[in-house]
Each structure stands twice: as C-alpha cells, then as structure tokens.
Tab-separated table of C-alpha atoms (C1' of nucleotides) in Angstrom:
chain	number	residue	atom	x	y	z
A	1	MET	CA	121.646	57.251	-44.987
A	2	ALA	CA	124.115	57.285	-47.396
A	3	ASN	CA	123.765	55.768	-51.113
A	4	VAL	CA	122.455	58.984	-53.079
A	5	THR	CA	125.491	57.596	-55.166
A	6	VAL	CA	124.882	56.825	-58.490
A	7	PRO	CA	126.962	54.749	-60.460
A	8	ARG	CA	129.865	56.481	-62.751
A	9	THR	CA	129.509	54.377	-66.061
A	10	LYS	CA	126.505	53.324	-67.977
A	11	ARG	CA	127.110	49.295	-66.782
A	12	GLY	CA	127.423	50.408	-63.944
A	13	VAL	CA	123.921	51.239	-63.621
A	14	GLU	CA	122.652	49.051	-65.896
A	15	ARG	CA	124.377	46.643	-62.894
A	16	ARG	CA	122.422	48.151	-60.368
A	17	ALA	CA	119.205	47.936	-61.438
A	18	THR	CA	120.144	44.536	-61.803
A	19	LEU	CA	120.952	44.046	-59.062
A	20	LEU	CA	117.996	45.476	-57.364
A	21	LYS	CA	115.219	44.055	-59.655
A	22	ALA	CA	116.943	40.848	-58.465
A	23	ALA	CA	116.305	41.503	-54.780
A	24	GLU	CA	112.891	42.514	-54.950
A	25	LYS	CA	112.258	39.050	-56.444
A	26	VAL	CA	114.560	36.792	-54.061
A	27	ILE	CA	113.554	38.573	-51.158
A	28	GLY	CA	109.923	38.996	-51.900
A	29	GLU	CA	109.304	35.247	-51.939
A	30	LYS	CA	112.214	34.330	-49.259
A	31	GLY	CA	111.602	37.230	-47.038
A	32	PHE	CA	114.584	39.041	-45.382
A	33	SER	CA	116.288	36.303	-43.507
A	34	ALA	CA	116.152	33.528	-45.316
A	35	ALA	CA	117.511	35.721	-48.835
A	36	SER	CA	121.050	35.280	-48.871
A	37	ILE	CA	123.357	38.186	-50.605
A	38	ALA	CA	124.707	35.152	-53.143
A	39	ASP	CA	120.766	33.914	-53.873
A	40	ILE	CA	121.160	38.042	-55.069
A	41	THR	CA	123.353	37.636	-56.869
A	42	ARG	CA	123.123	34.773	-58.466
A	43	GLU	CA	119.515	36.049	-59.604
A	44	ALA	CA	121.263	38.557	-61.318
A	45	GLY	CA	124.006	36.750	-62.844
A	46	THR	CA	127.235	38.328	-61.726
A	47	ALA	CA	129.208	37.630	-59.116
A	48	LEU	CA	129.580	37.939	-55.101
A	49	GLY	CA	131.080	41.128	-54.710
A	50	THR	CA	129.527	42.769	-56.673
A	51	PHE	CA	126.345	43.680	-54.492
A	52	TYR	CA	128.668	45.314	-52.324
A	53	ILE	CA	129.712	48.007	-54.805
A	54	TYR	CA	126.467	49.092	-55.545
A	55	PHE	CA	124.899	48.429	-51.654
A	56	PRO	CA	126.820	48.823	-48.102
A	57	THR	CA	124.836	46.071	-46.309
A	58	LYS	CA	121.728	43.656	-47.098
A	59	GLU	CA	119.178	46.047	-45.323
A	60	ASP	CA	120.189	48.837	-47.912
A	61	VAL	CA	118.819	47.340	-50.886
A	62	PHE	CA	116.155	46.343	-48.494
A	63	ARG	CA	115.779	50.462	-48.072
A	64	GLN	CA	115.669	51.022	-51.630
A	65	LEU	CA	113.091	48.650	-51.885
A	66	VAL	CA	111.052	50.205	-49.384
A	67	LEU	CA	111.602	53.709	-51.179
A	68	GLU	CA	110.487	52.504	-54.798
A	69	MET	CA	107.435	51.071	-53.331
A	70	GLY	CA	106.687	54.158	-52.302
A	71	HIS	CA	107.138	55.939	-55.571
A	72	VAL	CA	105.547	53.394	-57.349
A	73	THR	CA	102.402	52.983	-55.344
A	74	ARG	CA	102.218	56.857	-54.818
A	75	THR	CA	102.455	56.556	-58.557
A	76	THR	CA	100.299	54.745	-59.943
A	77	VAL	CA	97.415	55.453	-57.131
A	78	THR	CA	98.098	59.116	-58.194
A	79	LYS	CA	97.373	58.750	-61.470
A	80	ALA	CA	94.352	56.761	-60.701
A	81	ILE	CA	92.789	58.967	-59.142
A	82	ALA	CA	94.019	61.787	-61.312
A	83	GLY	CA	90.894	62.029	-63.980
A	84	VAL	CA	87.902	61.105	-61.078
A	85	SER	CA	86.382	64.420	-60.154
A	86	ASP	CA	84.149	63.282	-58.114
A	87	ARG	CA	86.799	62.469	-54.640
A	88	LEU	CA	84.093	59.741	-53.411
A	89	GLN	CA	85.087	57.398	-56.687
A	90	ALA	CA	88.564	59.221	-56.585
A	91	GLU	CA	88.815	56.816	-53.498
A	92	LYS	CA	87.197	53.667	-54.983
A	93	ALA	CA	89.353	54.289	-58.734
A	94	GLY	CA	92.316	54.279	-55.428
A	95	LEU	CA	91.565	51.206	-54.011
A	96	ARG	CA	90.758	49.482	-57.020
A	97	ALA	CA	94.138	50.885	-58.543
A	98	PHE	CA	96.255	49.758	-55.399
A	99	LEU	CA	94.724	46.768	-55.291
A	100	SER	CA	95.802	46.077	-59.089
A	101	PHE	CA	99.607	47.146	-58.158
A	102	VAL	CA	99.866	44.521	-55.412
A	103	GLY	CA	98.748	41.955	-58.310
A	104	ASP	CA	100.875	43.063	-60.766
A	105	ARG	CA	104.033	42.804	-57.514
A	106	PRO	CA	103.416	40.699	-54.784
A	107	SER	CA	106.820	41.057	-54.656
A	108	LEU	CA	107.411	45.024	-53.256
A	109	TYR	CA	104.722	44.323	-51.943
A	110	ARG	CA	105.759	41.864	-49.487
A	111	ILE	CA	108.399	43.840	-48.816
A	112	VAL	CA	107.453	46.966	-47.504
A	113	GLU	CA	105.501	44.798	-44.843
A	114	GLU	CA	107.970	43.128	-43.565
A	115	ALA	CA	109.503	46.390	-43.041
A	116	ARG	CA	108.109	47.008	-40.576
A	117	PHE	CA	110.490	44.284	-38.755
A	118	VAL	CA	113.603	44.682	-40.584
A	119	ASP	CA	113.751	47.899	-40.757
A	120	PRO	CA	110.897	49.895	-38.728
A	121	ASP	CA	112.186	54.032	-39.501
A	122	ALA	CA	111.744	52.942	-43.357
A	123	TYR	CA	107.828	51.260	-42.430
A	124	ARG	CA	107.089	54.049	-40.292
A	125	ALA	CA	108.237	56.702	-42.843
A	126	TYR	CA	106.690	54.862	-45.716
A	127	PHE	CA	103.062	54.671	-44.436
A	128	THR	CA	103.275	58.273	-42.762
A	129	GLY	CA	103.875	59.825	-45.606
A	130	PHE	CA	101.525	58.007	-47.672
A	131	ALA	CA	98.495	58.466	-44.504
A	132	ASP	CA	99.460	62.073	-44.206
A	133	ALA	CA	98.095	63.129	-48.081
A	134	TYR	CA	95.343	60.961	-47.752
A	135	ALA	CA	94.194	62.635	-44.815
A	136	ASP	CA	94.426	66.372	-46.583
A	137	ARG	CA	92.876	64.830	-49.522
A	138	LEU	CA	89.668	63.332	-47.230
A	139	ARG	CA	89.774	67.250	-45.570
A	140	ALA	CA	89.904	69.122	-48.705
A	141	ALA	CA	87.255	66.938	-50.032
A	142	ALA	CA	84.879	67.211	-46.716
A	143	ALA	CA	85.010	70.740	-46.609
A	144	ASP	CA	83.888	71.209	-50.441
A	145	GLY	CA	80.765	69.326	-48.819
A	146	GLU	CA	81.871	66.438	-51.239
A	147	ILE	CA	82.315	63.537	-48.000
A	148	THR	CA	80.707	63.621	-44.049
A	149	GLU	CA	83.192	65.245	-41.985
A	150	GLY	CA	84.847	63.354	-39.500
A	151	ASP	CA	88.295	63.126	-37.778
A	152	PRO	CA	90.847	62.551	-41.547
A	153	GLU	CA	93.358	61.079	-39.679
A	154	VAL	CA	92.472	57.969	-38.106
A	155	ARG	CA	90.026	58.118	-41.577
A	156	ALA	CA	93.027	57.888	-43.784
A	157	TRP	CA	94.326	55.100	-41.575
A	158	ALA	CA	91.273	52.858	-41.509
A	159	LEU	CA	90.620	53.113	-45.412
A	160	MET	CA	94.617	52.163	-45.626
A	161	GLY	CA	94.073	49.605	-43.082
A	162	ILE	CA	91.187	47.435	-45.089
A	163	ALA	CA	93.316	48.230	-48.916
A	164	LYS	CA	96.059	46.772	-47.021
A	165	THR	CA	94.008	43.614	-45.914
A	166	LEU	CA	92.141	43.358	-48.576
A	167	GLY	CA	95.160	42.880	-50.748
A	168	ASP	CA	96.305	40.612	-48.146
A	169	ARG	CA	93.297	37.849	-48.293
A	170	PHE	CA	91.725	38.297	-52.136
A	171	VAL	CA	94.344	39.017	-54.171
A	172	LEU	CA	97.877	37.583	-52.365
A	173	TRP	CA	95.887	34.701	-51.661
A	174	GLU	CA	93.077	33.807	-54.469
A	175	GLU	CA	94.563	32.470	-57.792
A	176	LYS	CA	92.078	34.985	-59.395
A	177	PRO	CA	90.491	37.378	-57.624
A	178	ASP	CA	86.927	39.083	-58.328
A	179	LEU	CA	88.226	42.450	-57.924
A	180	ASP	CA	84.792	43.841	-58.769
A	181	LEU	CA	83.102	42.587	-56.341
A	182	VAL	CA	85.977	43.457	-54.026
A	183	VAL	CA	85.903	46.859	-55.053
A	184	ASP	CA	82.284	47.378	-55.474
A	185	SER	CA	81.219	45.246	-51.732
A	186	ALA	CA	84.547	48.113	-49.870
A	187	PHE	CA	83.265	51.120	-51.361
A	188	ASP	CA	79.401	50.381	-50.952
A	189	LEU	CA	81.133	49.843	-47.086
A	190	ILE	CA	83.176	53.331	-47.373
A	191	ARG	CA	80.307	55.239	-48.536
A	192	ASP	CA	77.401	54.344	-47.014
A	193	GLY	CA	79.118	51.905	-43.797
A	194	MET	CA	76.857	49.333	-42.438
A	195	GLY	CA	74.141	51.257	-40.103
A	196	PRO	CA	70.679	50.694	-41.444
A	197	ARG	CA	69.139	53.463	-42.533
A	198	GLU	CA	66.260	55.126	-40.923
B	1	MET	CA	103.345	19.623	-35.954
B	2	ALA	CA	103.291	17.181	-32.126
B	3	ASN	CA	104.149	19.168	-29.016
B	4	VAL	CA	100.818	18.691	-27.324
B	5	THR	CA	102.913	16.828	-24.462
B	6	VAL	CA	102.104	18.540	-21.369
B	7	PRO	CA	104.607	18.411	-18.694
B	8	ARG	CA	105.118	15.323	-16.630
B	9	THR	CA	105.971	17.378	-12.906
B	10	LYS	CA	105.056	20.634	-11.865
B	11	ARG	CA	108.157	22.118	-12.183
B	12	GLY	CA	107.747	21.178	-16.080
B	13	VAL	CA	104.473	23.103	-16.887
B	14	GLU	CA	105.737	25.896	-14.999
B	15	ARG	CA	109.048	26.092	-16.329
B	16	ARG	CA	107.244	25.709	-19.793
B	17	ALA	CA	105.489	28.621	-18.926
B	18	THR	CA	108.221	31.259	-17.969
B	19	LEU	CA	110.078	29.734	-21.349
B	20	LEU	CA	106.601	31.028	-23.385
B	21	LYS	CA	106.673	33.966	-21.197
B	22	ALA	CA	110.343	35.180	-21.484
B	23	ALA	CA	109.719	34.239	-25.352
B	24	GLU	CA	107.069	36.594	-25.972
B	25	LYS	CA	108.738	39.337	-24.270
B	26	VAL	CA	112.443	38.400	-25.970
B	27	ILE	CA	110.382	37.648	-29.203
B	28	GLY	CA	108.097	40.841	-29.367
B	29	GLU	CA	110.599	43.820	-28.811
B	30	LYS	CA	113.786	42.044	-31.267
B	31	GLY	CA	111.718	40.345	-33.839
B	32	PHE	CA	111.956	36.205	-34.347
B	33	SER	CA	115.381	36.313	-36.196
B	34	ALA	CA	117.705	39.042	-33.366
B	35	ALA	CA	116.213	36.918	-30.404
B	36	SER	CA	118.724	34.467	-30.008
B	37	ILE	CA	117.785	31.032	-27.684
B	38	ALA	CA	119.362	32.064	-25.454
B	39	ASP	CA	118.085	35.835	-24.967
B	40	ILE	CA	114.635	33.563	-24.334
B	41	THR	CA	117.108	31.438	-21.855
B	42	ARG	CA	118.594	34.687	-19.874
B	43	GLU	CA	115.240	35.877	-19.828
B	44	ALA	CA	113.650	32.821	-18.028
B	45	GLY	CA	116.644	32.483	-15.858
B	46	THR	CA	117.078	28.918	-17.202
B	47	ALA	CA	119.939	27.418	-19.031
B	48	LEU	CA	120.408	27.095	-22.726
B	49	GLY	CA	119.145	23.852	-23.050
B	50	THR	CA	115.822	24.228	-20.654
B	51	PHE	CA	114.958	25.661	-23.914
B	52	TYR	CA	114.763	21.969	-25.488
B	53	ILE	CA	113.167	20.027	-23.412
B	54	TYR	CA	110.208	21.814	-23.696
B	55	PHE	CA	110.661	23.093	-27.442
B	56	PRO	CA	111.921	21.393	-30.454
B	57	THR	CA	112.779	24.348	-32.044
B	58	LYS	CA	112.575	27.868	-32.850
B	59	GLU	CA	110.053	28.262	-34.912
B	60	ASP	CA	107.924	26.262	-32.648
B	61	VAL	CA	107.668	28.375	-29.366
B	62	PHE	CA	106.711	31.454	-31.739
B	63	ARG	CA	103.901	28.475	-33.629
B	64	GLN	CA	103.188	28.478	-29.901
B	65	LEU	CA	103.050	32.262	-29.261
B	66	VAL	CA	100.694	32.407	-32.479
B	67	LEU	CA	98.192	30.188	-31.147
B	68	GLU	CA	98.552	31.552	-28.212
B	69	MET	CA	97.442	35.248	-28.935
B	70	GLY	CA	94.352	33.383	-31.798
B	71	HIS	CA	92.766	31.914	-28.404
B	72	VAL	CA	93.542	35.507	-25.572
B	73	THR	CA	91.756	37.910	-28.819
B	74	ARG	CA	89.176	35.409	-29.287
B	75	THR	CA	88.041	34.939	-25.481
B	76	THR	CA	88.784	38.809	-25.146
B	77	VAL	CA	86.622	40.237	-27.246
B	78	THR	CA	83.506	37.762	-27.478
B	79	LYS	CA	83.886	38.486	-23.719
B	80	ALA	CA	83.087	42.284	-25.232
B	81	ILE	CA	80.761	41.450	-27.735
B	82	ALA	CA	78.881	39.304	-24.737
B	83	GLY	CA	76.875	42.069	-23.596
B	84	VAL	CA	75.636	43.736	-26.283
B	85	SER	CA	72.872	43.560	-27.718
B	86	ASP	CA	72.644	45.589	-30.546
B	87	ARG	CA	75.427	44.562	-33.303
B	88	LEU	CA	75.903	47.720	-34.391
B	89	GLN	CA	77.118	48.534	-30.833
B	90	ALA	CA	78.232	45.705	-30.364
B	91	GLU	CA	81.379	46.601	-33.333
B	92	LYS	CA	82.334	49.323	-31.588
B	93	ALA	CA	82.217	47.094	-27.973
B	94	GLY	CA	84.805	44.681	-30.277
B	95	LEU	CA	86.912	47.612	-31.739
B	96	ARG	CA	87.672	49.028	-28.604
B	97	ALA	CA	88.372	45.805	-26.583
B	98	PHE	CA	90.863	45.008	-29.241
B	99	LEU	CA	92.697	48.542	-29.275
B	100	SER	CA	92.881	47.727	-25.449
B	101	PHE	CA	94.320	44.496	-25.861
B	102	VAL	CA	96.860	45.867	-28.558
B	103	GLY	CA	97.707	47.660	-25.594
B	104	ASP	CA	98.120	45.787	-23.308
B	105	ARG	CA	100.112	43.398	-25.063
B	106	PRO	CA	102.190	44.746	-28.022
B	107	SER	CA	104.325	41.690	-27.894
B	108	LEU	CA	101.475	38.837	-28.452
B	109	TYR	CA	100.275	41.497	-31.839
B	110	ARG	CA	103.640	42.131	-33.391
B	111	ILE	CA	104.257	38.554	-33.101
B	112	VAL	CA	101.062	37.749	-35.560
B	113	GLU	CA	102.057	40.159	-37.808
B	114	GLU	CA	105.331	38.228	-37.519
B	115	ALA	CA	103.697	35.367	-38.377
B	116	ARG	CA	103.176	36.704	-42.096
B	117	PHE	CA	106.796	35.777	-42.353
B	118	VAL	CA	107.883	33.094	-39.953
B	119	ASP	CA	105.146	31.406	-40.319
B	120	PRO	CA	102.742	31.416	-42.467
B	121	ASP	CA	100.207	28.448	-42.536
B	122	ALA	CA	99.675	30.017	-38.379
B	123	TYR	CA	99.653	33.500	-39.575
B	124	ARG	CA	96.686	32.295	-41.693
B	125	ALA	CA	95.143	30.085	-40.240
B	126	TYR	CA	94.231	32.142	-37.204
B	127	PHE	CA	93.347	35.189	-39.742
B	128	THR	CA	90.937	33.060	-41.497
B	129	GLY	CA	89.431	31.372	-38.652
B	130	PHE	CA	88.417	34.962	-37.021
B	131	ALA	CA	87.475	36.061	-40.342
B	132	ASP	CA	85.061	33.428	-40.544
B	133	ALA	CA	83.419	33.418	-37.071
B	134	TYR	CA	83.310	37.317	-38.211
B	135	ALA	CA	81.601	36.934	-41.473
B	136	ASP	CA	78.775	34.701	-39.780
B	137	ARG	CA	78.236	37.756	-37.441
B	138	LEU	CA	77.947	40.588	-40.218
B	139	ARG	CA	75.632	37.924	-41.941
B	140	ALA	CA	72.936	36.738	-39.423
B	141	ALA	CA	73.157	40.570	-38.288
B	142	ALA	CA	71.998	41.608	-41.941
B	143	ALA	CA	69.502	38.680	-42.474
B	144	ASP	CA	67.866	40.056	-38.724
B	145	GLY	CA	68.115	43.664	-40.510
B	146	GLU	CA	70.098	45.181	-37.621
B	147	ILE	CA	72.663	46.225	-40.560
B	148	THR	CA	72.708	46.416	-44.262
B	149	GLU	CA	72.986	44.163	-46.347
B	150	GLY	CA	76.679	43.054	-47.996
B	151	ASP	CA	79.248	41.516	-48.560
B	152	PRO	CA	80.163	39.633	-45.899
B	153	GLU	CA	83.231	38.418	-46.528
B	154	VAL	CA	84.752	41.348	-47.537
B	155	ARG	CA	83.581	43.586	-44.733
B	156	ALA	CA	84.630	41.412	-42.570
B	157	TRP	CA	88.058	41.313	-43.593
B	158	ALA	CA	88.131	44.826	-44.166
B	159	LEU	CA	86.750	44.994	-40.791
B	160	MET	CA	89.517	43.711	-39.160
B	161	GLY	CA	92.130	45.871	-42.157
B	162	ILE	CA	91.094	48.798	-39.323
B	163	ALA	CA	91.418	47.493	-36.439
B	164	LYS	CA	94.840	46.328	-37.335
B	165	THR	CA	95.475	49.334	-37.969
B	166	LEU	CA	94.524	51.634	-36.190
B	167	GLY	CA	96.362	49.395	-33.160
B	168	ASP	CA	99.325	50.434	-35.255
B	169	ARG	CA	99.074	54.045	-35.997
B	170	PHE	CA	97.301	54.791	-32.648
B	171	VAL	CA	98.625	52.160	-30.436
B	172	LEU	CA	102.007	50.865	-31.073
B	173	TRP	CA	102.889	54.579	-31.745
B	174	GLU	CA	100.977	56.464	-28.994
B	175	GLU	CA	102.360	56.896	-26.261
B	176	LYS	CA	99.352	57.710	-24.458
B	177	PRO	CA	96.051	57.150	-27.419
B	178	ASP	CA	93.387	58.360	-26.953
B	179	LEU	CA	91.060	55.323	-28.138
B	180	ASP	CA	88.078	56.909	-26.962
B	181	LEU	CA	88.605	59.478	-30.534
B	182	VAL	CA	89.842	56.423	-32.205
B	183	VAL	CA	86.241	54.382	-31.846
B	184	ASP	CA	84.057	56.864	-31.719
B	185	SER	CA	85.592	58.413	-35.748
B	186	ALA	CA	86.431	54.826	-36.575
B	187	PHE	CA	82.706	53.235	-35.161
B	188	ASP	CA	80.950	56.442	-36.735
B	189	LEU	CA	82.739	55.154	-40.355
B	190	ILE	CA	82.209	52.265	-39.979
B	191	ARG	CA	78.356	53.055	-39.647
B	192	ASP	CA	77.893	55.694	-41.548
B	193	GLY	CA	80.191	55.736	-44.141
B	194	MET	CA	81.777	59.639	-45.950
B	195	GLY	CA	79.215	59.576	-48.551
B	196	PRO	CA	76.843	62.554	-47.673
B	197	ARG	CA	73.384	61.866	-47.237
B	198	GLU	CA	70.913	63.314	-49.904
C	1	DT	C1'	145.713	56.287	-78.015
C	2	DG	C1'	146.609	55.880	-72.524
C	3	DC	C1'	145.631	55.618	-68.454
C	4	DA	C1'	143.235	56.318	-63.754
C	5	DA	C1'	138.811	56.138	-61.931
C	6	DT	C1'	134.975	52.347	-61.925
C	7	DT	C1'	133.608	47.603	-61.616
C	8	DA	C1'	134.017	42.916	-61.443
C	9	DT	C1'	135.424	38.292	-59.328
C	10	DG	C1'	135.310	34.753	-56.034
C	11	DA	C1'	137.682	32.397	-52.346
C	12	DA	C1'	138.964	33.659	-46.769
C	13	DT	C1'	137.736	35.707	-43.194
C	14	DA	C1'	134.573	36.358	-38.827
C	15	DC	C1'	131.546	36.128	-36.014
C	16	DT	C1'	126.601	34.228	-34.565
C	17	DG	C1'	123.245	31.422	-33.052
C	18	DA	C1'	120.461	26.744	-33.611
C	19	DT	C1'	120.906	22.866	-31.886
C	20	DT	C1'	122.720	18.874	-29.598
C	21	DC	C1'	125.151	15.448	-25.541
C	22	DA	C1'	127.132	14.138	-22.020
C	23	DT	C1'	126.583	14.671	-16.848
C	24	DG	C1'	124.256	15.843	-13.219
C	25	DT	C1'	119.606	16.663	-10.365
C	26	DT	C1'	115.418	16.884	-8.927
C	27	DT	C1'	110.233	14.975	-8.960
C	28	DC	C1'	107.360	11.486	-7.509
C	29	DA	C1'	104.822	7.482	-7.526
C	30	DA	C1'	104.620	2.935	-5.129
D	1	DT	C1'	111.821	5.342	1.097
D	2	DT	C1'	113.890	4.780	-3.167
D	3	DG	C1'	115.019	4.341	-7.882
D	4	DA	C1'	113.409	5.208	-12.248
D	5	DA	C1'	111.794	8.953	-15.321
D	6	DA	C1'	111.530	13.831	-16.289
D	7	DC	C1'	114.303	17.357	-16.113
D	8	DA	C1'	118.959	21.231	-15.738
D	9	DT	C1'	123.085	21.951	-17.367
D	10	DG	C1'	126.235	24.489	-20.299
D	11	DA	C1'	130.548	23.619	-22.892
D	12	DA	C1'	130.897	21.992	-27.700
D	13	DT	C1'	129.418	20.932	-32.369
D	14	DC	C1'	127.782	22.675	-37.252
D	15	DA	C1'	126.198	25.238	-40.707
D	16	DG	C1'	125.658	29.070	-42.585
D	17	DT	C1'	126.281	33.428	-44.761
D	18	DA	C1'	127.721	38.572	-44.364
D	19	DT	C1'	131.209	41.353	-45.301
D	20	DT	C1'	136.204	41.791	-46.856
D	21	DC	C1'	140.201	41.841	-49.755
D	22	DA	C1'	143.620	40.810	-53.280
D	23	DT	C1'	143.304	40.851	-58.050
D	24	DA	C1'	142.025	41.546	-62.489
D	25	DA	C1'	139.202	43.789	-66.297
D	26	DT	C1'	136.232	47.101	-67.977
D	27	DT	C1'	135.514	51.895	-69.347
D	28	DG	C1'	135.626	56.330	-70.621
D	29	DC	C1'	137.825	60.840	-70.509
D	30	DA	C1'	141.969	64.154	-71.771
DNA sequence: TGCAATTATGAATACTGATTCATGTTTCAA
DNA sequence: TTGAAACATGAATCAGTATTCATAATTGCA
C-alpha cells in the first residue's frame, strides 16, 4: 500500500523512471512470471539490487504500471472526446483513440489484462473506475436525448468489451490494422444495432 | 503436440479425468503459476508422480483445459441457438447461454482468459475458431435480411467482446447476478444501438 | 567544502516447485 | 491363472529467481 515515496534526488527520480520503462517493456513482452527482476535491471542498465531501492516487490512495479495505464488511458480518451460536442460521435472518437493507444503501447495494454491474474484488486479498480465514469456519461447523454435510454451500467461494460476485444483482434494481432474499417463498422453497430428497421 | 494418447485401462481413464477436474479447479482458483502440481494431485487424491503419467508438463494440462472449454462452450451455445428460428433472437439466446455457462464453470472461463498469457496459440485458436463460425452465421443472416448489413468479422469480435466483458462484470463479480436485466439490456443495444431514431 | 542521507552494486541467501526415477502394485488379455 | 504392460508412489534432483545485505559511491544541503 505504501510506495507513494518519491526519490529524493534527481538521479533517483530518473532511475525510477528508467526502471519503470524497462519493466513495462520486459513484463509486457514476456509476461509477469517469465520476466525476472534481472531481466528488468539488465534492460534498465542498472545493478540487480537497485531495483529494490525503488520498488519493494515485483508485484509492486506491476501495480505501478497498471496505475500508469489508468492515467494514460483516461487522459488519452478524455482528450479525444473533449472537442466533440455530439455525444454519439464522441463514442466514435473515444473508440478510435483507445485503439490507437493500444497500438502505441501494446505492452501497457497487455499488462492491464494480465493484472486480472497478478493483481485482481488493481484490475478491478482500473475497470470499475473507468466504467463508472463511462456510465455517468451515458446517463447524461440519455437524459439529454442524445442517445436512447438503456441501462448505463450494462451499456458501459458492453462498450468497454467491444473496445477491448477489437483491440486484441485488430490491433495487437494485425501488422497494419485498418482502423477506419474497424472503427466505422463498430460504430455503426453501436449506433444502429443489427436489427432490421421496420 | 502429442498427447492424443488415451489410457489403456479403465482405471487409467478415470484417473486422467480426475486429474483434469482437479486441475480445472486448482488452476481456475489460484491461477496457472500459483497452482502447483502438488496442489493438483492433492486435490485429485493421487501421488505427485501420477500426474506425469497422464500429462507431460504443466502447460499440457492447461492446454487440455482450454480445448475442453472450446468443446463445451461450442456445444452449449449451439444447443441454445438450435431451436430458435429467428436469428436475432438466437443472438439473445446465445448470449444468455454463454453467461449461464460462465456462472456454471467459472474456473474454465478464467482458464481460457489466462491462456492468452500461458499459451497464446491455444488462446488464439480458441477465439479465432469461435469468431469464424460466428461471422459465418452473421453473414448468412444478413444475406437473408434478418439483420442489417455490416462487416461480419468486426461484428463477430465486437459481440464476443460484449459477452466476455459482461461475463466478467456481471457473472463473476456478482454473487447473484440478474441475468435477465443484463441480457435484455445488452440485447436491446445489439438490436437497436444507442442512436436516437429520427 | 564536509558530511549525513541517498543511492548503487552484485554476490550470497533462501525457497519454491517442476520434473525424474527407482521401486512397487494393479490390470487384463491370453 | 499368469506375466507383461500399465499404472502408482513420493523422495530426491535440479534449476531458477525473488529478495537481502554488507560494502562503496554520489548527492546536495548546511
């Protein structure tokens, strides 16, 4: 629970950041168990013991990475949505921003998913926080008549599920994903559904 | 790749099944790394070494479990859909069946998700196989005018994403999930989308 | 500048747990 | 019934690696 401690020297702050980047890379690539502290410090160019000056345990860096992902994702999506006044179009912009982000930092993305097994509490906190904010947005949009009524909670999770899965399949698994196609198709589904119009 | 070998005696067949059940329980509860072979054999009531008579490695039982999940899920969803002639309603029935299944065998469900890290190939094979069949159904339904046109590939993955996430949030995290609410809300979204009708 | 607090180092410690193996026991086809 | 093939056992092996620690080197404030 601790580790809100910031290093006291400039060098310390840099080292910590270096180690965190290294951890992101190594853990993202090899997975939590397979990634050893030695791998991380080698990648960071420090001695083995240095790691423990900044992080009490291996689980702890991992938690830090999950938290970082939380911040960055929020920031990214929020920024992408900010300019868009049409709330339905904001959905589209948010989805696109999320998928781009997955492409930019695949390691962080994988780490969050692995958190489910490595640090269930962090995983839950991450998605719950995200979903709650999402549900609020949907509720407000429905109140204003910009989208139809419908359970905001279920909708929020369903939409997050779409984003996650499309990220897996069309961003992580594809060399050169066609984001436009994916985003457009998904958005059409989100806006109109699949049911034939009478 | 091997291990298509079936035990030669009745006792052997039973033992193998016992070990597989035990592995499902233990790995599902503790996760792949934390679950030890000793845990599994203890749960199964056999000696440690017995495990290696039936499975070459720990990874191997894991793979078997992923395969089993593939069979069972397919069977379950296929059966649920079978009777329903309306293809849109079939979506709903399939979703409900999947969510019930997650509630019935949470361990298997978690194992498939963990496969992403433990055995990426098995994970990919599992979901790709599923998605391909799904996309075919959607394509056929669209051709018959039972649902609107739209990229079947993207739709298939998006719908799978909805099912997965709702399973996480409303089945695994809830003591007594209200499946009706979840399925109804999600289905409304899938059928009509959120866009206001002009 | 000088020194107390910080930070760096990597060899040594400690422990966990997958896999093997030599030695019995059980099964079942002939 | 019987003996060769299958199967069961669990102590011992073996490897990996998280974490500690005693010993320097740096830093930055008084």
